[in-house]
Amino acid sequence: MPHPATGVAAATTGLSKVYGGGDTRVVALDQVDIAFREGEFTSIMGPSGCGKSTLMHCAAGLDRASSGSVRIGTTDLGTLNDRQLTELRRDRIGFVFQAFNLLPTLTALENITLPLAIAGRRPDRQWLDHVISLVGLGRRLGHRPAELSGGQQQRVAVARALVSRPAIVFADEPTGNLDSRAGTEVLGFLRECVRELGQTVVMVTHDPVAAGFADRVVFLSDGRLADEMTRPTADRVLERMKEFDTRTRTG
Ligand code: ADP
Ligand code: MG
C-alpha cells in the first residue's frame, strides 16, 4: 500500500550500527538520517567499507540497528519481533543481490513466481503480467537460468523481487557480477521498473556509471552521510568521488 500521507517508502532516523566491542569495535553506521521517497530510484555510493551494505541490511530489516530507528512505510521495525520482521521482509520488501540466486532447476517464470508460491498467495494477475512484459524474455521465460545470459538472469531476479508488489526494492551491487553491457541491460531494466511501475528502488553500488541511472545519489563516508546529488550523471558522480578521495588523503 502506498503511504500518501508521507510519500516516503522507507526512512532511517539517527541510525547507528556498531559491530563487535573493545579492540574490534567498528562503528559501521553513525547517526544516519535518510528517507527514500516513493517512486524514486536512489543509489548509495561510497568506498569499500564505508557502510553501504550495513545501511541496506538495516534499512531492509535483515539486521537490527544498534540505535536509532528504521521504518518501512509507517511501520517502525524496532517494534517488530523476529517473526513479524520476517513477514514484513517477505511481504513488503524486494531484494536483489550481486549473485542472482536463481534456482537452477526452475524456469525463469517459475523463479519469478516462486516467492508467491512460498507465501501461498495467488499472484495479482495484472501486476504479474506487467512485470513479465517488462522483463521482456518472451519465449525464454520457459528456459532455465543456465540457458540465459547473465543480464537476463539478473533481470529475472529483479522481476522476482517485484512480484509481491513490495513497498521498496533493495539491490546490493546488482551489476557486480556482470560485464558492462549486461550491467547496462539490468540498470536500464531497473530504471524502467521505476518509470513504468512507480517502484521505489534503492541500489548500493561503487560504480559511477550504475549510479548515473538513479534519480538521486547518496554518498556515504565512514558510516556517515557525506553528500547527496540529484539527477546524477556518471561524470558528475566520478568527479564527486575524486573530491572525496582527495579530501580523505589530505585531511
Ligand atoms: P560496504 O558495503 O560499504 O563495503 P559494509 O557495510 O560491508 O561496507 O561494512 C562497513 C564496516 O563494518 C566495515 O568496516 C566492515 O568491516 C564492518 N563490518 C561489516 N559487517 C560486519 C560484521 N558482520 N562484523 C564486524 N564488522 C563488520
Ligand atoms: Mg558492501
Short mmCIF file of C-alpha atoms and ligand atoms in Angstrom, two decimals:
data_model
loop_
_atom_site.label_atom_id
_atom_site.label_comp_id
_atom_site.label_asym_id
_atom_site.label_seq_id
_atom_site.Cartn_x
_atom_site.Cartn_y
_atom_site.Cartn_z
CA MET A 1 0.00 0.00 0.00
CA PRO A 2 1.31 3.47 -0.76
CA HIS A 3 1.50 5.99 2.03
CA PRO A 4 0.17 9.21 0.54
CA ALA A 5 0.37 10.88 3.94
CA THR A 6 4.16 10.74 3.87
CA GLY A 7 5.22 9.81 0.33
CA VAL A 8 8.13 8.04 2.00
CA ALA A 9 8.65 4.33 1.31
CA ALA A 10 11.35 3.88 3.96
CA ALA A 11 13.39 6.06 6.29
CA THR A 12 16.09 5.90 8.93
CA THR A 13 16.44 8.30 11.86
CA GLY A 14 19.69 8.51 13.82
CA LEU A 15 20.54 5.03 12.59
CA SER A 16 23.76 3.67 14.07
CA LYS A 17 25.25 0.21 13.81
CA VAL A 18 28.19 -0.96 15.86
CA TYR A 19 29.87 -4.33 15.33
CA GLY A 20 31.97 -6.06 17.97
CA GLY A 21 33.39 -4.48 21.09
CA GLY A 22 36.65 -3.48 22.73
CA ASP A 23 39.59 -3.56 20.35
CA THR A 24 37.49 -4.90 17.50
CA ARG A 25 34.67 -2.34 17.84
CA VAL A 26 33.61 -0.95 14.45
CA VAL A 27 31.11 1.87 14.03
CA ALA A 28 29.72 0.88 10.64
CA LEU A 29 26.92 3.49 10.66
CA ASP A 30 26.95 6.70 12.66
CA GLN A 31 23.65 8.58 13.07
CA VAL A 32 22.31 8.22 9.55
CA ASP A 33 19.11 10.09 8.66
CA ILE A 34 17.79 9.24 5.23
CA ALA A 35 14.42 8.99 3.53
CA PHE A 36 13.63 7.02 0.38
CA ARG A 37 10.69 8.64 -1.38
CA GLU A 38 8.06 6.59 -3.14
CA GLY A 39 8.72 6.02 -6.81
CA GLU A 40 12.30 7.23 -6.55
CA PHE A 41 15.46 5.39 -7.63
CA THR A 42 18.23 6.09 -5.12
CA SER A 43 21.79 4.94 -5.40
CA ILE A 44 24.02 4.60 -2.33
CA MET A 45 27.69 5.14 -3.10
CA GLY A 46 30.97 5.26 -1.28
CA PRO A 47 34.28 3.46 -0.96
CA SER A 48 34.58 -0.12 0.21
CA GLY A 49 33.91 -0.45 3.94
CA CYS A 50 32.01 2.86 4.28
CA GLY A 51 28.83 1.10 5.43
CA LYS A 52 26.74 0.73 2.27
CA SER A 53 25.75 -2.89 2.81
CA THR A 54 25.17 -2.30 6.51
CA LEU A 55 22.82 0.58 5.69
CA MET A 56 20.94 -1.58 3.23
CA HIS A 57 20.73 -4.51 5.64
CA CYS A 58 19.42 -2.34 8.48
CA ALA A 59 17.00 -0.41 6.26
CA ALA A 60 15.65 -3.68 4.86
CA GLY A 61 15.22 -5.37 8.23
CA LEU A 62 17.90 -8.00 7.55
CA ASP A 63 19.87 -6.69 10.51
CA ARG A 64 18.92 -4.77 13.66
CA ALA A 65 20.02 -1.20 14.37
CA SER A 66 22.29 -0.62 17.40
CA SER A 67 20.44 2.64 17.96
CA GLY A 68 18.11 4.92 16.08
CA SER A 69 15.13 3.77 14.07
CA VAL A 70 14.10 2.42 10.69
CA ARG A 71 10.66 2.48 9.23
CA ILE A 72 9.13 0.89 6.17
CA GLY A 73 6.08 2.93 5.24
CA THR A 74 4.67 3.77 8.66
CA THR A 75 5.95 0.61 10.38
CA ASP A 76 8.80 1.10 12.86
CA LEU A 77 10.95 -2.04 12.52
CA GLY A 78 12.12 -1.73 16.13
CA THR A 79 8.58 -2.55 17.30
CA LEU A 80 8.52 -5.90 15.46
CA ASN A 81 9.58 -9.27 16.83
CA ASP A 82 11.66 -11.59 14.63
CA ARG A 83 8.65 -13.37 13.15
CA GLN A 84 6.93 -10.10 12.29
CA LEU A 85 10.16 -8.81 10.78
CA THR A 86 10.44 -11.91 8.61
CA GLU A 87 6.86 -11.41 7.41
CA LEU A 88 7.47 -7.75 6.68
CA ARG A 89 10.55 -8.63 4.60
CA ARG A 90 8.58 -11.24 2.68
CA ASP A 91 5.53 -9.06 2.04
CA ARG A 92 6.86 -5.52 1.68
CA ILE A 93 10.48 -5.71 0.58
CA GLY A 94 12.14 -6.99 -2.57
CA PHE A 95 15.82 -8.00 -2.64
CA VAL A 96 18.33 -8.21 -5.45
CA PHE A 97 21.88 -9.34 -4.77
CA GLN A 98 25.13 -9.47 -6.70
CA ALA A 99 24.74 -13.23 -7.12
CA PHE A 100 21.48 -13.85 -8.92
CA ASN A 101 20.42 -16.63 -6.52
CA LEU A 102 18.03 -18.23 -9.01
CA LEU A 103 17.05 -21.86 -8.54
CA PRO A 104 18.76 -23.79 -11.37
CA THR A 105 16.05 -26.43 -11.79
CA LEU A 106 13.21 -23.93 -12.20
CA THR A 107 12.36 -21.99 -15.35
CA ALA A 108 12.66 -18.21 -15.43
CA LEU A 109 8.90 -17.85 -14.96
CA GLU A 110 8.86 -20.32 -12.06
CA ASN A 111 11.72 -18.42 -10.43
CA ILE A 112 9.78 -15.16 -10.78
CA THR A 113 6.63 -16.55 -9.17
CA LEU A 114 8.42 -18.63 -6.51
CA PRO A 115 8.04 -16.04 -3.69
CA LEU A 116 4.27 -16.07 -4.19
CA ALA A 117 4.20 -19.86 -4.24
CA ILE A 118 6.18 -19.99 -1.00
CA ALA A 119 3.90 -17.43 0.64
CA GLY A 120 0.89 -19.43 -0.58
CA ARG A 121 -0.52 -16.39 -2.28
CA ARG A 122 -2.20 -16.05 -5.61
CA PRO A 123 -0.47 -13.58 -7.89
CA ASP A 124 -2.08 -10.26 -8.73
CA ARG A 125 -2.53 -11.32 -12.36
CA GLN A 126 -2.40 -7.84 -13.85
CA TRP A 127 0.73 -6.91 -11.92
CA LEU A 128 2.40 -10.23 -12.76
CA ASP A 129 1.63 -9.75 -16.45
CA HIS A 130 3.02 -6.25 -16.31
CA VAL A 131 6.23 -7.39 -14.61
CA ILE A 132 6.63 -10.25 -17.08
CA SER A 133 6.08 -8.00 -20.06
CA LEU A 134 8.70 -5.59 -18.69
CA VAL A 135 11.27 -8.34 -18.16
CA GLY A 136 10.95 -8.95 -21.88
CA LEU A 137 12.15 -12.55 -22.05
CA GLY A 138 9.43 -13.74 -24.41
CA ARG A 139 9.75 -17.49 -25.00
CA ARG A 140 12.86 -17.65 -22.83
CA LEU A 141 10.56 -17.45 -19.80
CA GLY A 142 10.41 -21.24 -20.07
CA HIS A 143 14.21 -21.57 -20.03
CA ARG A 144 16.31 -22.48 -17.02
CA PRO A 145 18.85 -19.97 -15.66
CA ALA A 146 21.80 -21.81 -17.27
CA GLU A 147 20.21 -21.14 -20.67
CA LEU A 148 20.07 -17.39 -20.05
CA SER A 149 22.78 -14.71 -20.21
CA GLY A 150 23.96 -13.05 -17.00
CA GLY A 151 21.97 -9.92 -17.77
CA GLN A 152 18.82 -11.96 -18.44
CA GLN A 153 19.30 -13.92 -15.21
CA GLN A 154 19.61 -10.72 -13.18
CA ARG A 155 16.51 -9.33 -14.89
CA VAL A 156 14.68 -12.45 -13.75
CA ALA A 157 15.98 -11.81 -10.21
CA VAL A 158 14.68 -8.22 -10.38
CA ALA A 159 11.30 -9.44 -11.63
CA ARG A 160 11.21 -11.95 -8.76
CA ALA A 161 11.87 -9.10 -6.31
CA LEU A 162 8.98 -7.12 -7.83
CA VAL A 163 6.36 -9.84 -7.95
CA SER A 164 4.95 -9.33 -4.44
CA ARG A 165 4.43 -5.60 -5.15
CA PRO A 166 6.93 -4.59 -2.46
CA ALA A 167 6.95 -1.13 -0.93
CA ILE A 168 10.63 -0.95 -1.75
CA VAL A 169 13.30 -2.93 -3.60
CA PHE A 170 16.85 -3.05 -2.22
CA ALA A 171 19.63 -4.06 -4.61
CA ASP A 172 23.19 -4.60 -3.33
CA GLU A 173 25.71 -4.28 -6.17
CA PRO A 174 23.27 -5.84 -8.69
CA THR A 175 25.73 -5.39 -11.56
CA GLY A 176 28.79 -6.57 -9.61
CA ASN A 177 28.86 -9.94 -11.39
CA LEU A 178 28.13 -8.60 -14.87
CA ASP A 179 30.19 -7.20 -17.72
CA SER A 180 29.38 -3.62 -18.68
CA ARG A 181 26.93 -4.50 -21.45
CA ALA A 182 24.92 -6.86 -19.25
CA GLY A 183 25.18 -4.35 -16.40
CA THR A 184 23.69 -1.65 -18.58
CA GLU A 185 20.87 -4.02 -19.55
CA VAL A 186 20.00 -4.64 -15.88
CA LEU A 187 20.29 -0.97 -14.91
CA GLY A 188 18.03 0.01 -17.81
CA PHE A 189 15.54 -2.58 -16.60
CA LEU A 190 15.62 -1.22 -13.02
CA ARG A 191 15.12 2.28 -14.43
CA GLU A 192 12.13 1.05 -16.42
CA CYS A 193 10.58 -0.58 -13.34
CA VAL A 194 10.75 2.76 -11.57
CA ARG A 195 9.24 4.60 -14.53
CA GLU A 196 6.60 2.06 -15.55
CA LEU A 197 5.59 0.61 -12.19
CA GLY A 198 6.37 3.53 -9.88
CA GLN A 199 8.57 1.15 -7.95
CA THR A 200 10.80 2.56 -5.19
CA VAL A 201 14.36 1.26 -5.65
CA VAL A 202 17.47 1.64 -3.51
CA MET A 203 20.68 0.39 -5.10
CA VAL A 204 24.07 0.04 -3.47
CA THR A 205 26.94 0.41 -5.91
CA HIS A 206 30.50 1.64 -6.15
CA ASP A 207 30.22 2.16 -9.91
CA PRO A 208 29.61 5.77 -11.06
CA VAL A 209 28.04 4.52 -14.30
CA ALA A 210 25.50 2.47 -12.34
CA ALA A 211 24.79 5.41 -10.02
CA GLY A 212 24.12 7.56 -13.09
CA PHE A 213 20.93 5.57 -13.73
CA ALA A 214 19.40 6.72 -10.43
CA ASP A 215 17.30 9.81 -9.66
CA ARG A 216 19.45 10.59 -6.66
CA VAL A 217 22.83 9.52 -5.33
CA VAL A 218 23.64 9.47 -1.63
CA PHE A 219 27.32 9.38 -0.68
CA LEU A 220 28.45 7.56 2.44
CA SER A 221 31.83 8.04 4.02
CA ASP A 222 32.98 6.28 7.19
CA GLY A 223 29.44 5.39 8.15
CA ARG A 224 28.09 8.90 7.75
CA LEU A 225 26.08 10.63 5.07
CA ALA A 226 28.60 12.82 3.31
CA ASP A 227 26.69 14.28 0.40
CA GLU A 228 23.79 13.91 -1.99
CA MET A 229 23.28 14.58 -5.69
CA THR A 230 20.07 14.73 -7.70
CA ARG A 231 19.80 13.91 -11.40
CA PRO A 232 23.28 12.42 -11.41
CA THR A 233 25.40 11.60 -14.42
CA ALA A 234 28.29 9.15 -14.36
CA ASP A 235 30.74 12.01 -14.97
CA ARG A 236 29.44 14.15 -12.12
CA VAL A 237 29.44 11.18 -9.76
CA LEU A 238 33.02 10.34 -10.73
CA GLU A 239 34.11 13.94 -10.10
CA ARG A 240 32.49 13.89 -6.67
CA MET A 241 34.17 10.59 -5.80
CA LYS A 242 37.56 12.06 -6.71
CA GLU A 243 36.91 15.02 -4.39
CA PHE A 244 36.22 12.63 -1.53
CA ASP A 245 39.44 10.74 -2.26
CA THR A 246 41.47 13.94 -2.22
CA ARG A 247 39.86 15.17 1.00
CA THR A 248 40.39 11.84 2.70
CA ARG A 249 44.05 11.72 1.68
CA THR A 250 44.88 15.30 2.61
CA GLY A 251 42.87 15.61 5.76
P1 ADP B 1 30.49 -1.52 2.30
O1 ADP B 1 29.28 -2.30 1.90
O2 ADP B 1 30.37 -0.06 2.04
O3 ADP B 1 31.75 -2.08 1.71
P2 ADP B 1 29.98 -2.63 4.93
O4 ADP B 1 28.66 -2.11 5.33
O5 ADP B 1 30.06 -4.03 4.45
O6 ADP B 1 30.67 -1.63 3.90
O7 ADP B 1 30.97 -2.51 6.19
C1 ADP B 1 31.11 -1.32 6.96
C2 ADP B 1 32.11 -1.58 8.10
O8 ADP B 1 31.58 -2.51 9.02
C3 ADP B 1 33.43 -2.16 7.62
O9 ADP B 1 34.46 -1.64 8.44
C4 ADP B 1 33.25 -3.64 7.85
O10 ADP B 1 34.50 -4.25 8.07
C5 ADP B 1 32.40 -3.66 9.11
N1 ADP B 1 31.52 -4.84 9.17
C6 ADP B 1 30.53 -5.15 8.28
N2 ADP B 1 29.89 -6.27 8.66
C7 ADP B 1 30.47 -6.68 9.81
C8 ADP B 1 30.27 -7.79 10.71
N3 ADP B 1 29.30 -8.68 10.49
N4 ADP B 1 31.07 -7.87 11.79
C9 ADP B 1 32.03 -6.96 12.03
N5 ADP B 1 32.29 -5.90 11.24
C10 ADP B 1 31.53 -5.76 10.13
MG MG B 2 29.03 -3.92 0.52
#
